[in-house]
Amino acid sequence: MYADVLIAYGVKTLDRTFTYHIPQSLEEQIAVGMKVYVPFGKQKINGFVLNITPTTEVNDTKDIIGIVTRELKLNDELIKLGKYLKDQTLCSLITAYQTMLPTSLKVKNSKDYRLTKTYIALNKPDDVIADYIDHNKRALKQNEILLKLKTGRILKGKIAGSSLNKLLTLELVREEQEEDYRIKPHSLNHQIYTLTEDQNGAYETIKAGFNQANTYLLHGVTGSGKTEVYMHLVSDIIRQDKTVIMLVPEISLTTQIVRRFYDRFASEVAVFHSNLSEGEKYDEYKKIMNGEVHIVVGTRSAIFTPVKNLGLIIIDEEHSANYKQENNPRYHALDMAIWRSKYHHCPVVLGSATPSLESMARALKGVYTYVSLKKRIGQATLPTINIVDMAAEYKKRNLILSDLLKEKIMERLDNHEQIMLLLNRRGYSTIITCQSCGYTFKCPHCDITLTYHKTNNNLRCHYCGYTVIRPELCPECHEKAIQDFGLGTEKVERQIRELFPSYRIVRMDADTTSKKGSHEEIIRGIENLEYDIIIGTQMISKGLDFPRVSLVGIINADESLNIPDFRSGENTFSLLSQVSGRAGRGTIPGEVIIQTFNPDNKTLQYVQENNYLANYQYEMNIRKLLKYPPYYYLTSIKITGKDYALLSQEATKVATFLRRKLSPETITLGPTPASVFKINNIYRFQIIIKYRHEIKLKEVLKELDNEYILNKNINIEIDINPLRI
Ligand code: ADP
Ligand code: ZN
């Protein structure tokens, strides 16, 4: 017998299988999808068996050396899904499989992540034990252990040492090893709501499509009970002994959702996200692979988990950019979900209060089935939204908080309600300049200004991590005239602490949540009413459900509007609507204050009116006019390298190549310097391709990629359907 083995070798040109002979000793054991050791040149490397054949045309095949893990086997579905991932993103097949597997199971890793527990149990019949106790009345400790063990085995760690050792030597007791899991879900309180009429309508529509590969867009305003609808659907699916994958956009959201799922479904649930330890991931993956759970809740990569018999895929907050991976392979979880739904003939449900333009356009065209929830649950109403013109406030020297926002905060504090303040920029201040000579601190490696972090008194580059202590004197003119401008969450926190010293304040951003478990801690603190004011970045904007939050303040809406990207209007609408949606979810009516220098901006007005459709139409008109998605498809190509002169030459060559090869209707723009021109001393040029139908696209891009594969000076990054340009 022979096996085609895909090897894990760093070079893309080797992205192919090699045929090996299966030695007789392994014939019975080897199966397609297994990880094996093979000889390659003088080395011994790992690979995946992708095919097994009785004969081969290849001469002089070498023998497979052995099996790496029996536990891991890429099943038929995952093998095919990997090929689809490769086709979609133009990555290598081995990269595709590596992406789909957790680190513990990646092809090069052979560490053992199994967790075992040792129990002590009785090893002799009752009469023998009784007899021993009778004859050793003074061995109090030993007898105590034996008596306890009569009611069942005990964890070894819970029993004292020397007496236990004695009993083990006498073989009166024995050790029992058992594989254990690091995460053991339990249900705290479990409440099933009767669905409202609206919810029931959505539920019935989707349920009617079980067992069919169809995609639903569940468009429900914030707090309309989407999660409750998901849980009713999930409950039906697992009753049919099928499985569910539920994706959430970020880790900060898994805490609350996972708890709701644990409460309802307990040990039926596995979690999967990057904040788990490798051991935890290994365990959860195994629960999934062994079919011990029916539900997987996780972030983007959970879409690759090997659930069998899939009955439903849910993508919550489907508009989130986090569903697209930003580095190679640049896949979108939604595409993977739709592929799996076709494989299993099961539905995909996309949920959002602010669907992406692409999804909404598809729903309106009937490609997706549109389902909506128009009202909040119960008495809760959508919050009232006020827009404050900061130009007027600046004249009053209100640089961070407007009079109105200050006043409202005070009011809510008096009522013992909670307040959320959003600023989508971490750090203290974003521009540090010398007032004397005008020198501005920039990263020496990147084309970007440094951000001041007051907590550590340093200046940091948010792209490459470069950090320096903030100097007293200007490095150029040596005057003591360094000033900082621009606003980050740290500065907001400081001002809030000064203004409201007797209240409890917490900041939630990438800096305060870098430690494992810190998300959960802050979220639990907010839920337990340990904080009055919560300051955060977009991390606090989505999906969280805190009934006592009644006021949301958006410190600077322009921050998001001013991002130079064709999606900034869409993204601002969704960010502000989402964060506004955190207010007034319980019984207290909510209120939102948006601070801006552009009070007449259309996007902000639609947010204020809570008018998703008006914003949709407004944005769609612009997209049509400017030939952007969803009217046109985009592909972004970044050409990067250290040698500026060489790079600019090659970038022009790439553009010429594309113009020559692609059809005349396709628009090729560039090369232009990328929005951040230099990161980590690497210069970056960008070419954008716009097209409606371009049959040759993948073929041409592959040719381009192959051209540069072995080029050490120039790197090509291809992003098909980029979310940011
Ligand atoms: P969404 O996911 O749309 O933001 P949720 O599912 O979180 O909304 O629901 C908002 C709140 O309403 C939650 O606290 C939830 O427990 C509650 N809720 C949802 N459905 C019902 C229902 N049918 N009856 C009573 N309360 C409900
Ligand atoms: Zn840098």
PDB file of C-alpha atoms and ligand atoms in Angstrom, residues 443 445-446 448 461 463-466 680, ligand 2:
ATOM      1  CA  CYS A 443       8.223  55.398  15.522  1.00  0.00           C
ATOM      2  CA  HIS A 445      10.523  51.752  12.341  1.00  0.00           C
ATOM      3  CA  CYS A 446       6.997  52.671  11.273  1.00  0.00           C
ATOM      4  CA  ILE A 448       3.186  56.429  12.545  1.00  0.00           C
ATOM      5  CA  CYS A 461       4.132  52.337  18.668  1.00  0.00           C
ATOM      6  CA  TYR A 463       2.061  48.808  15.142  1.00  0.00           C
ATOM      7  CA  CYS A 464       5.390  47.256  16.089  1.00  0.00           C
ATOM      8  CA  GLY A 465       5.441  47.663  19.857  1.00  0.00           C
ATOM      9  CA  TYR A 466       8.510  49.961  19.906  1.00  0.00           C
ATOM     10  CA  ASN A 680       8.796  47.617  11.206  1.00  0.00           C
TER      11      ASN A 680
HETATM   12 ZN    ZN B   2       6.691  50.955  15.098  1.00  0.00          ZN
END
